[in-house]
Each structure stands twice: as structure tokens, then as C-alpha cells.
Amino acid sequence: ESEPIRVVVTGAAGQIAYSLLYMIAKGDVFGSEQPLILHLLDIPPMMGVLEGVVMELSDCALPLLRSVVPTDDPVVAFKDVAAAFLVGAMPRKQGMERKDLLSANVKIFKVQGEALDKHAKKDVKVLVVGNPANTNALICSRYAPSIPKENFTAMTRLDQNRAQAQIAAKVNVPVASVSNVIIWGNHSSTQFPDASHGTVHMAGKDIPARDAVGDDVWLRTAFVETVQKRGAAVINARKMSSAMSAAKAAGDHMRDWFNGTPPGKFVSMGVISDGSYGAPKDVVFSFPVSIKNGKWEIVQGLVTDDFAKELLDVTGKELLEERAEAIAVIEA
Ligand code: NAX
């Protein structure tokens, strides 16, 4: 039997973690053969709530879960971890813009970057969920110089899943029939959900999503806006931000990073930009990636038209602004 791996979830007393911890602990992410030790980090006022989460994990009687380490100390939380889900942050409230969150949250990710640098495994895979996710991932990586930059990623998988669900509903196929829909740029309202390289599996073969949808105007307007504003729509309806779907997406992201993507298929992840597709360099930008042996590569050679170039430019500019604001906050 394999040795247990250590996995940390921050914000472990929060609502995303409440769904995510169960998924991880039952084997949905690292596989049904991989035993786990879960490290749960939250802040001191949440330790009582966290104790309840620990009780419930125990009461789930999950065979893969070998032990649970609840803590408010980043040193304990990040010790020897192979995977880190950085969920903990101040969540966006109704009517709040993501920018308002930036100053509060980048400081958290500086501290956690430093702790990862000192205590985590050097090949730790880090997924930042807490917003502003892309910029938090960038800051975290900067304060963890002994860990490769490629190991810090930000979650845009929820946006991808939302986009693929919209296409599936439009075409009336099961969601698993839709692939290769791309989220470009920032996990924010400037993101560009792009179905122009997507495929839909119908009648035994993959056909272009554009042909399956048969409505380019919809793909450039209502589709884009619905995906961009889906987070806000969920908040308006539920009075709380997306949690079940965010947890599912975080599990999808990490599972694919560890296990790889099938030939010809790609997924979207916020990764350190090398300037591909005209994106600014050295920001965490969501690109289509294919994954093999635990390493992602940006999919090259996709043709982007003027409409796409314009939207890529807008979201890239926002990431440059966020980076400048984040650095100003940290250096103040
Ligand atoms: P909750 O407020 O339910 O939980 C957050 C938890 O983080 C709380 O228990 C809080 O005490 C804890 N926390 C705060 N500071 C911490 C620190 N320094 N160290 C450890 N824990 C800390 O929020 P939840 O709904 O779970 O959302 C968490 C984050 O995910 C938010 O930033 C939210 O904006 C972000 N989201 C990101 C998404 C994405 O696609 N990238 C989508 C869903 C979600 O909106």
C-alpha cells in the first residue's frame, strides 16, 4: 500500500472547504488507492468551528483518511505537504468588487508563501482559490522562491465548468460531451470564456462547438456575459458565494494536475505567463494547458481572431493593474 500524502486545505472552517474536504478525503482527487493526512488551516477565532469539521470527517469513517491535523499555525499546516488548496481568504460579499478584497488578501498570501517555502515539499502543487486568485498565486510564488513558479496555479476551472455547462444546455447534450472550452486571463468579470476551440461529442464524433451551437452572436455575447457574471448571480440568489461548485472545480483542477489530461483535450488553469498569445509576462494568467507527468504546458498554436485579441488584452491589463496594486500594498 502507498504511503499517505499530506494535503493542506486553508480556510478549512469555511463553506468551500466543507464540500472540498469530503471530496478529497473520499478519494475523488488523489485516487481511491492513495491514503491521506489532511492538514486544516484556519484563523484562531474559527478553531471551535474547525473542531466540528474534524468531528464530522471522523464520523464519515473514510478508509483513506489516516489522520487530520487542525491548526491555526501556518508552520504546522504547510509541513511536508505535497498538495495545497489555498482557499482561505476574505470572501466577496454582496455588492463588493473583487478589487476591494485585494489589499486584505494579498498579505495572507505573502505569509503563506513564506511558510510554503520553508516547510512544504519542494514539489508541492499549489492551487489558489481565494480571491483575487490569480494575483494571490503570483504573490504566494514570489515569497516562495525555493519552489518552482510552475507549481503555483490559480483556479479558473469553475469558470470553465460553468462555460461547458452553458454550452451543454444550449446544445442539449450531457455536460461531459463538451470539451476544450477555454477561460483566458483573470478569474474576474474580465475573464474571456472562449468556445471557439471547443468541441461537442455528438453522434459518435467530436464536432466544433461553434457548429453545434450554430449561433456565433450568442457565443460572443450572452454566453460570455453569463459565464463572466455567474459568480454574482449565485451570490444574488443564494446570498452566499459559490461553494459546492467551487469545491468540485478545485478537485477537478488538482486531479487533472496530478493525473494528466487525455490526448487532444485541454483544461484551463491560471499559470505563470510566458507571454503566450500576447498575454503580459509574469502575471498568473489563465491559459489552456495540457498536463503530463504532473507538469502543465500551455497549448500553443490556437488561432485567435480580433474579437479574442481584444478581450485577452482587457483581462491582461487588469492583471497588470492587480499586480501593481498588490506590490504597492505589500511594500507599504
Ligand atoms: P468562507 O468565508 O466561507 O471561508 C473562508 C475561510 O477562510 C474562513 O473560515 C476564514 O476564517 C478563513 N481564513 C481567513 N483568513 C485566513 C488565513 N489567513 N488563513 C487561513 N484561513 C483563513 O469563504 P468561502 O466561500 O469558502 O470562499 C473562500 C474563497 O474562495 C474566497 O476568497 C472566495 O472569493 C473564493 N472563491 C474563488 C473562486 C474561484 O473560482 N477561484 C470561486 C468561489 C469563491 O468565490
Tab-separated table of N, CA and C in Angstrom, residues 54-191:
chain	number	residue	atom	x	y	z
A	54	VAL	N	-13.609	18.594	12.039
A	54	VAL	CA	-12.778	17.416	12.328
A	54	VAL	C	-13.658	16.264	12.827
A	55	MET	N	-14.603	16.586	13.701
A	55	MET	CA	-15.528	15.541	14.194
A	55	MET	C	-16.281	14.906	13.033
A	56	GLU	N	-16.778	15.761	12.124
A	56	GLU	CA	-17.548	15.208	11.009
A	56	GLU	C	-16.691	14.358	10.077
A	57	LEU	N	-15.464	14.809	9.823
A	57	LEU	CA	-14.571	13.992	8.981
A	57	LEU	C	-14.356	12.629	9.618
A	58	SER	N	-14.177	12.623	10.917
A	58	SER	CA	-14.016	11.363	11.636
A	58	SER	C	-15.273	10.511	11.498
A	59	ASP	N	-16.419	11.145	11.635
A	59	ASP	CA	-17.700	10.424	11.580
A	59	ASP	C	-18.055	9.951	10.166
A	60	CYS	N	-17.361	10.488	9.156
A	60	CYS	CA	-17.564	9.983	7.792
A	60	CYS	C	-16.961	8.580	7.637
A	61	ALA	N	-16.072	8.199	8.561
A	61	ALA	CA	-15.462	6.855	8.542
A	61	ALA	C	-14.889	6.532	7.163
A	62	LEU	N	-14.001	7.395	6.685
A	62	LEU	CA	-13.450	7.241	5.339
A	62	LEU	C	-12.145	6.440	5.392
A	63	PRO	N	-12.077	5.348	4.657
A	63	PRO	CA	-10.913	4.466	4.759
A	63	PRO	C	-9.579	5.113	4.388
A	64	LEU	N	-9.582	6.065	3.445
A	64	LEU	CA	-8.310	6.651	3.001
A	64	LEU	C	-7.768	7.691	3.969
A	65	LEU	N	-8.623	8.202	4.827
A	65	LEU	CA	-8.217	9.328	5.682
A	65	LEU	C	-7.530	8.807	6.944
A	66	ARG	N	-6.198	8.928	6.978
A	66	ARG	CA	-5.425	8.343	8.077
A	66	ARG	C	-5.326	9.250	9.292
A	67	SER	N	-5.223	10.554	9.086
A	67	SER	CA	-5.346	11.456	10.231
A	67	SER	C	-5.639	12.871	9.765
A	68	VAL	N	-6.014	13.696	10.734
A	68	VAL	CA	-6.392	15.078	10.450
A	68	VAL	C	-5.646	15.972	11.430
A	69	VAL	N	-5.055	17.046	10.898
A	69	VAL	CA	-4.270	17.961	11.723
A	69	VAL	C	-4.893	19.355	11.635
A	70	PRO	N	-5.788	19.711	12.575
A	70	PRO	CA	-6.359	21.065	12.560
A	70	PRO	C	-5.402	22.038	13.244
A	71	THR	N	-5.232	23.230	12.672
A	71	THR	CA	-4.278	24.166	13.267
A	71	THR	C	-4.563	25.603	12.822
A	72	ASP	N	-4.061	26.550	13.628
A	72	ASP	CA	-4.062	27.955	13.205
A	72	ASP	C	-2.636	28.439	12.919
A	73	ASP	N	-1.706	27.487	12.817
A	73	ASP	CA	-0.294	27.834	12.649
A	73	ASP	C	0.179	27.393	11.252
A	74	PRO	N	0.507	28.369	10.376
A	74	PRO	CA	0.954	28.009	9.029
A	74	PRO	C	2.160	27.056	9.018
A	75	VAL	N	3.016	27.133	10.019
A	75	VAL	CA	4.187	26.238	10.068
A	75	VAL	C	3.727	24.782	10.145
A	76	VAL	N	2.785	24.515	11.018
A	76	VAL	CA	2.231	23.162	11.169
A	76	VAL	C	1.458	22.784	9.904
A	77	ALA	N	0.679	23.727	9.405
A	77	ALA	CA	-0.207	23.442	8.270
A	77	ALA	C	0.565	23.055	7.012
A	78	PHE	N	1.694	23.713	6.756
A	78	PHE	CA	2.389	23.510	5.487
A	78	PHE	C	3.507	22.475	5.571
A	79	LYS	N	3.739	21.904	6.745
A	79	LYS	CA	4.852	20.962	6.953
A	79	LYS	C	4.688	19.725	6.046
A	80	ASP	N	5.649	19.553	5.140
A	80	ASP	CA	5.762	18.343	4.299
A	80	ASP	C	4.559	18.097	3.383
A	81	VAL	N	3.800	19.128	3.048
A	81	VAL	CA	2.627	18.884	2.201
A	81	VAL	C	3.028	18.691	0.734
A	82	ALA	N	2.313	17.779	0.072
A	82	ALA	CA	2.514	17.501	-1.360
A	82	ALA	C	1.528	18.279	-2.213
A	83	ALA	N	0.426	18.703	-1.609
A	83	ALA	CA	-0.583	19.477	-2.335
A	83	ALA	C	-1.195	20.483	-1.373
A	84	ALA	N	-1.454	21.687	-1.891
A	84	ALA	CA	-2.018	22.754	-1.064
A	84	ALA	C	-3.198	23.393	-1.787
A	85	PHE	N	-4.331	23.377	-1.129
A	85	PHE	CA	-5.519	24.094	-1.612
A	85	PHE	C	-5.626	25.364	-0.781
A	86	LEU	N	-5.288	26.511	-1.375
A	86	LEU	CA	-5.316	27.759	-0.607
A	86	LEU	C	-6.667	28.443	-0.843
A	87	VAL	N	-7.597	28.074	0.002
A	87	VAL	CA	-8.983	28.535	-0.121
A	87	VAL	C	-9.235	29.720	0.809
A	88	GLY	N	-8.564	29.735	1.924
A	88	GLY	CA	-8.825	30.718	2.978
A	88	GLY	C	-8.538	32.133	2.532
A	89	ALA	N	-9.506	32.988	2.689
A	89	ALA	CA	-9.392	34.393	2.336
A	89	ALA	C	-10.670	35.051	2.814
A	90	MET	N	-10.707	36.364	2.668
A	90	MET	CA	-11.952	37.052	2.975
A	90	MET	C	-12.863	36.917	1.753
A	91	PRO	N	-14.057	36.346	1.885
A	91	PRO	CA	-14.884	36.155	0.693
A	91	PRO	C	-15.553	37.453	0.247
A	92	ARG	N	-15.886	37.469	-1.027
A	92	ARG	CA	-16.606	38.617	-1.578
A	92	ARG	C	-18.033	38.614	-1.061
A	93	LYS	N	-18.457	39.761	-0.539
A	93	LYS	CA	-19.845	39.883	-0.062
A	93	LYS	C	-20.683	40.528	-1.153
A	94	GLN	N	-21.994	40.472	-0.979
A	94	GLN	CA	-22.912	41.073	-1.945
A	94	GLN	C	-22.534	42.532	-2.209
A	95	GLY	N	-22.456	42.902	-3.484
A	95	GLY	CA	-22.171	44.290	-3.835
A	95	GLY	C	-20.703	44.688	-3.784
A	96	MET	N	-19.841	43.776	-3.347
A	96	MET	CA	-18.425	44.100	-3.198
A	96	MET	C	-17.684	43.762	-4.490
A	97	GLU	N	-16.776	44.600	-4.915
A	97	GLU	CA	-15.962	44.288	-6.087
A	97	GLU	C	-14.716	43.531	-5.632
A	98	ARG	N	-14.182	42.748	-6.553
A	98	ARG	CA	-13.022	41.945	-6.184
A	98	ARG	C	-11.832	42.807	-5.785
A	99	LYS	N	-11.753	43.978	-6.392
A	99	LYS	CA	-10.622	44.861	-6.071
A	99	LYS	C	-10.569	45.252	-4.594
A	100	ASP	N	-11.758	45.392	-3.985
A	100	ASP	CA	-11.814	45.760	-2.565
A	100	ASP	C	-11.127	44.706	-1.699
A	101	LEU	N	-11.105	43.503	-2.223
A	101	LEU	CA	-10.550	42.402	-1.446
A	101	LEU	C	-9.044	42.320	-1.534
A	102	LEU	N	-8.516	42.969	-2.551
A	102	LEU	CA	-7.115	42.735	-2.877
A	102	LEU	C	-6.181	43.026	-1.720
A	103	SER	N	-6.353	44.179	-1.101
A	103	SER	CA	-5.354	44.545	-0.095
A	103	SER	C	-5.418	43.612	1.109
A	104	ALA	N	-6.638	43.222	1.522
A	104	ALA	CA	-6.743	42.315	2.666
A	104	ALA	C	-6.105	40.966	2.342
A	105	ASN	N	-6.301	40.519	1.116
A	105	ASN	CA	-5.943	39.139	0.821
A	105	ASN	C	-4.501	38.913	0.384
A	106	VAL	N	-3.895	39.873	-0.292
A	106	VAL	CA	-2.515	39.599	-0.729
A	106	VAL	C	-1.569	39.407	0.455
A	107	LYS	N	-1.867	40.060	1.564
A	107	LYS	CA	-0.990	39.907	2.747
A	107	LYS	C	-1.020	38.477	3.264
A	108	ILE	N	-2.204	37.877	3.238
A	108	ILE	CA	-2.343	36.478	3.672
A	108	ILE	C	-1.456	35.588	2.798
A	109	PHE	N	-1.436	35.877	1.506
A	109	PHE	CA	-0.711	35.000	0.582
A	109	PHE	C	0.793	35.218	0.612
A	110	LYS	N	1.215	36.370	1.094
A	110	LYS	CA	2.646	36.578	1.343
A	110	LYS	C	3.090	35.663	2.481
A	111	VAL	N	2.353	35.711	3.577
A	111	VAL	CA	2.689	34.889	4.755
A	111	VAL	C	2.674	33.400	4.387
A	112	GLN	N	1.673	32.999	3.622
A	112	GLN	CA	1.564	31.574	3.295
A	112	GLN	C	2.641	31.151	2.298
A	113	GLY	N	3.050	32.045	1.404
A	113	GLY	CA	4.174	31.759	0.503
A	113	GLY	C	5.442	31.504	1.302
A	114	GLU	N	5.689	32.351	2.271
A	114	GLU	CA	6.890	32.184	3.108
A	114	GLU	C	6.854	30.852	3.852
A	115	ALA	N	5.688	30.489	4.359
A	115	ALA	CA	5.572	29.228	5.105
A	115	ALA	C	5.712	28.018	4.172
A	116	LEU	N	5.156	28.096	2.974
A	116	LEU	CA	5.340	27.016	1.993
A	116	LEU	C	6.822	26.858	1.658
A	117	ASP	N	7.476	27.981	1.445
A	117	ASP	CA	8.891	27.982	1.078
A	117	ASP	C	9.732	27.235	2.111
A	118	LYS	N	9.432	27.465	3.367
A	118	LYS	CA	10.226	26.860	4.445
A	118	LYS	C	9.824	25.431	4.746
A	119	HIS	N	8.544	25.089	4.635
A	119	HIS	CA	8.080	23.841	5.256
A	119	HIS	C	7.477	22.804	4.313
A	120	ALA	N	7.023	23.240	3.133
A	120	ALA	CA	6.357	22.271	2.242
A	120	ALA	C	7.389	21.459	1.471
A	121	LYS	N	6.946	20.358	0.845
A	121	LYS	CA	7.800	19.646	-0.092
A	121	LYS	C	8.133	20.573	-1.262
A	122	LYS	N	9.324	20.411	-1.822
A	122	LYS	CA	9.753	21.332	-2.892
A	122	LYS	C	8.972	21.115	-4.188
A	123	ASP	N	8.313	19.955	-4.292
A	123	ASP	CA	7.490	19.728	-5.490
A	123	ASP	C	5.994	19.890	-5.191
A	124	VAL	N	5.689	20.592	-4.096
A	124	VAL	CA	4.277	20.810	-3.736
A	124	VAL	C	3.516	21.460	-4.905
A	125	LYS	N	2.302	20.987	-5.133
A	125	LYS	CA	1.432	21.612	-6.131
A	125	LYS	C	0.438	22.504	-5.387
A	126	VAL	N	0.454	23.793	-5.721
A	126	VAL	CA	-0.352	24.777	-5.001
A	126	VAL	C	-1.479	25.275	-5.904
A	127	LEU	N	-2.692	25.190	-5.417
A	127	LEU	CA	-3.859	25.740	-6.115
A	127	LEU	C	-4.452	26.852	-5.263
A	128	VAL	N	-4.451	28.067	-5.802
A	128	VAL	CA	-5.063	29.185	-5.089
A	128	VAL	C	-6.506	29.359	-5.560
A	129	VAL	N	-7.420	29.303	-4.599
A	129	VAL	CA	-8.848	29.504	-4.854
A	129	VAL	C	-9.275	30.877	-4.321
A	130	GLY	N	-8.730	31.262	-3.190
A	130	GLY	CA	-9.101	32.527	-2.528
A	130	GLY	C	-8.840	33.720	-3.438
A	131	ASN	N	-9.795	34.623	-3.492
A	131	ASN	CA	-9.698	35.767	-4.415
A	131	ASN	C	-8.932	36.948	-3.839
A	132	PRO	N	-8.309	37.765	-4.691
A	132	PRO	CA	-8.200	37.615	-6.156
A	132	PRO	C	-7.206	36.494	-6.510
A	133	ALA	N	-7.722	35.375	-6.987
A	133	ALA	CA	-6.943	34.138	-7.031
A	133	ALA	C	-5.655	34.263	-7.856
A	134	ASN	N	-5.739	34.874	-9.037
A	134	ASN	CA	-4.537	34.943	-9.884
A	134	ASN	C	-3.424	35.724	-9.210
A	135	THR	N	-3.789	36.883	-8.674
A	135	THR	CA	-2.767	37.745	-8.077
A	135	THR	C	-2.279	37.162	-6.753
A	136	ASN	N	-3.160	36.540	-6.004
A	136	ASN	CA	-2.722	35.855	-4.776
A	136	ASN	C	-1.703	34.766	-5.103
A	137	ALA	N	-1.930	34.021	-6.184
A	137	ALA	CA	-0.998	32.956	-6.564
A	137	ALA	C	0.363	33.550	-6.937
A	138	LEU	N	0.331	34.667	-7.639
A	138	LEU	CA	1.584	35.332	-8.020
A	138	LEU	C	2.370	35.763	-6.783
A	139	ILE	N	1.670	36.388	-5.838
A	139	ILE	CA	2.331	36.865	-4.611
A	139	ILE	C	2.869	35.681	-3.811
A	140	CYS	N	2.071	34.647	-3.695
A	140	CYS	CA	2.477	33.455	-2.950
A	140	CYS	C	3.770	32.885	-3.529
A	141	SER	N	3.834	32.771	-4.841
A	141	SER	CA	5.018	32.247	-5.522
A	141	SER	C	6.237	33.144	-5.285
A	142	ARG	N	6.042	34.439	-5.345
A	142	ARG	CA	7.178	35.367	-5.142
A	142	ARG	C	7.807	35.198	-3.779
A	143	TYR	N	7.000	34.822	-2.778
A	143	TYR	CA	7.535	34.659	-1.421
A	143	TYR	C	7.926	33.208	-1.139
A	144	ALA	N	7.931	32.398	-2.176
A	144	ALA	CA	8.373	31.000	-2.048
A	144	ALA	C	9.391	30.703	-3.148
A	145	PRO	N	10.539	31.404	-3.119
A	145	PRO	CA	11.479	31.303	-4.248
A	145	PRO	C	12.125	29.927	-4.409
A	146	SER	N	12.089	29.085	-3.371
A	146	SER	CA	12.736	27.763	-3.495
A	146	SER	C	11.813	26.741	-4.144
A	147	ILE	N	10.591	27.128	-4.445
A	147	ILE	CA	9.633	26.237	-5.109
A	147	ILE	C	9.423	26.762	-6.533
A	148	PRO	N	9.463	25.870	-7.551
A	148	PRO	CA	9.314	26.372	-8.936
A	148	PRO	C	8.026	27.171	-9.127
A	149	LYS	N	8.129	28.221	-9.928
A	149	LYS	CA	6.958	29.087	-10.211
A	149	LYS	C	5.815	28.302	-10.852
A	150	GLU	N	6.183	27.249	-11.581
A	150	GLU	CA	5.178	26.417	-12.267
A	150	GLU	C	4.276	25.701	-11.272
A	151	ASN	N	4.704	25.631	-10.011
A	151	ASN	CA	3.929	24.890	-9.008
A	151	ASN	C	2.830	25.728	-8.367
A	152	PHE	N	2.718	27.002	-8.778
A	152	PHE	CA	1.676	27.879	-8.229
A	152	PHE	C	0.637	28.155	-9.306
A	153	THR	N	-0.590	27.780	-9.045
A	153	THR	CA	-1.652	27.954	-10.039
A	153	THR	C	-2.874	28.594	-9.379
A	154	ALA	N	-3.714	29.180	-10.198
A	154	ALA	CA	-4.953	29.792	-9.706
A	154	ALA	C	-6.135	29.117	-10.378
A	155	MET	N	-7.246	29.079	-9.673
A	155	MET	CA	-8.402	28.336	-10.165
A	155	MET	C	-9.268	29.152	-11.124
A	156	THR	N	-9.352	28.678	-12.377
A	156	THR	CA	-10.384	29.162	-13.295
A	156	THR	C	-11.230	27.977	-13.768
A	157	ARG	N	-11.060	26.835	-13.108
A	157	ARG	CA	-11.807	25.644	-13.516
A	157	ARG	C	-13.307	25.793	-13.263
A	158	LEU	N	-13.677	26.550	-12.241
A	158	LEU	CA	-15.107	26.766	-12.028
A	158	LEU	C	-15.692	27.519	-13.222
A	159	ASP	N	-14.956	28.498	-13.715
A	159	ASP	CA	-15.419	29.252	-14.886
A	159	ASP	C	-15.521	28.332	-16.102
A	160	GLN	N	-14.516	27.466	-16.261
A	160	GLN	CA	-14.554	26.503	-17.369
A	160	GLN	C	-15.767	25.574	-17.236
A	161	ASN	N	-15.986	25.060	-16.043
A	161	ASN	CA	-17.132	24.166	-15.846
A	161	ASN	C	-18.453	24.886	-16.112
A	162	ARG	N	-18.525	26.144	-15.660
A	162	ARG	CA	-19.730	26.942	-15.923
A	162	ARG	C	-19.927	27.107	-17.424
A	163	ALA	N	-18.845	27.403	-18.138
A	163	ALA	CA	-18.921	27.628	-19.588
A	163	ALA	C	-19.371	26.352	-20.292
A	164	GLN	N	-18.789	25.227	-19.890
A	164	GLN	CA	-19.127	23.968	-20.558
A	164	GLN	C	-20.568	23.569	-20.243
A	165	ALA	N	-21.033	23.900	-19.047
A	165	ALA	CA	-22.430	23.625	-18.693
A	165	ALA	C	-23.389	24.482	-19.530
A	166	GLN	N	-23.006	25.738	-19.792
A	166	GLN	CA	-23.845	26.612	-20.633
A	166	GLN	C	-23.962	26.065	-22.050
A	167	ILE	N	-22.836	25.612	-22.605
A	167	ILE	CA	-22.831	25.057	-23.968
A	167	ILE	C	-23.668	23.773	-24.006
A	168	ALA	N	-23.476	22.911	-23.001
A	168	ALA	CA	-24.210	21.635	-22.967
A	168	ALA	C	-25.719	21.891	-22.936
A	169	ALA	N	-26.125	22.885	-22.147
A	169	ALA	CA	-27.551	23.198	-22.041
A	169	ALA	C	-28.080	23.752	-23.364
A	170	LYS	N	-27.269	24.593	-24.005
A	170	LYS	CA	-27.684	25.207	-25.280
A	170	LYS	C	-27.879	24.141	-26.366
A	171	VAL	N	-26.936	23.169	-26.397
A	171	VAL	CA	-26.956	22.158	-27.453
A	171	VAL	C	-27.802	20.949	-27.049
A	172	ASN	N	-28.117	20.900	-25.763
A	172	ASN	CA	-28.889	19.787	-25.210
A	172	ASN	C	-28.144	18.451	-25.299
A	173	VAL	N	-26.914	18.452	-24.754
A	173	VAL	CA	-26.125	17.224	-24.615
A	173	VAL	C	-25.668	17.129	-23.153
A	174	PRO	N	-25.252	15.938	-22.693
A	174	PRO	CA	-24.695	15.864	-21.338
A	174	PRO	C	-23.415	16.698	-21.243
A	175	VAL	N	-23.160	17.260	-20.079
A	175	VAL	CA	-22.033	18.192	-19.941
A	175	VAL	C	-20.700	17.524	-20.269
A	176	ALA	N	-20.584	16.226	-20.029
A	176	ALA	CA	-19.320	15.530	-20.309
A	176	ALA	C	-19.021	15.465	-21.805
A	177	SER	N	-20.004	15.776	-22.647
A	177	SER	CA	-19.773	15.773	-24.094
A	177	SER	C	-19.053	17.043	-24.565
A	178	VAL	N	-18.941	18.030	-23.698
A	178	VAL	CA	-18.338	19.307	-24.100
A	178	VAL	C	-16.904	19.377	-23.575
A	179	SER	N	-15.952	19.692	-24.461
A	179	SER	CA	-14.536	19.782	-24.070
A	179	SER	C	-13.892	21.018	-24.668
A	180	ASN	N	-12.703	21.308	-24.142
A	180	ASN	CA	-11.785	22.291	-24.721
A	180	ASN	C	-12.357	23.706	-24.827
A	181	VAL	N	-13.292	24.034	-23.944
A	181	VAL	CA	-13.716	25.432	-23.826
A	181	VAL	C	-12.674	26.122	-22.941
A	182	ILE	N	-12.233	27.289	-23.364
A	182	ILE	CA	-11.101	27.957	-22.704
A	182	ILE	C	-11.570	29.138	-21.861
A	183	ILE	N	-10.960	29.290	-20.706
A	183	ILE	CA	-11.061	30.535	-19.942
A	183	ILE	C	-9.702	31.212	-20.036
A	184	TRP	N	-9.685	32.406	-20.587
A	184	TRP	CA	-8.445	33.182	-20.723
A	184	TRP	C	-8.405	34.260	-19.637
A	185	GLY	N	-7.225	34.448	-19.049
A	185	GLY	CA	-6.977	35.641	-18.244
A	185	GLY	C	-7.266	35.519	-16.776
A	186	ASN	N	-7.980	36.515	-16.262
A	186	ASN	CA	-8.187	36.645	-14.817
A	186	ASN	C	-9.473	35.935	-14.400
A	187	HIS	N	-9.484	35.355	-13.205
A	187	HIS	CA	-10.741	34.871	-12.612
A	187	HIS	C	-11.474	36.087	-12.054
A	188	SER	N	-12.159	36.800	-12.940
A	188	SER	CA	-12.885	38.022	-12.562
A	188	SER	C	-13.854	38.273	-13.691
A	189	SER	N	-14.566	39.377	-13.606
A	189	SER	CA	-15.539	39.665	-14.667
A	189	SER	C	-14.874	40.037	-15.994
A	190	THR	N	-13.544	40.182	-16.030
A	190	THR	CA	-12.884	40.427	-17.324
A	190	THR	C	-12.426	39.136	-18.004
A	191	GLN	N	-12.609	38.018	-17.358
A	191	GLN	CA	-12.209	36.748	-17.977
A	191	GLN	C	-12.859	36.606	-19.353
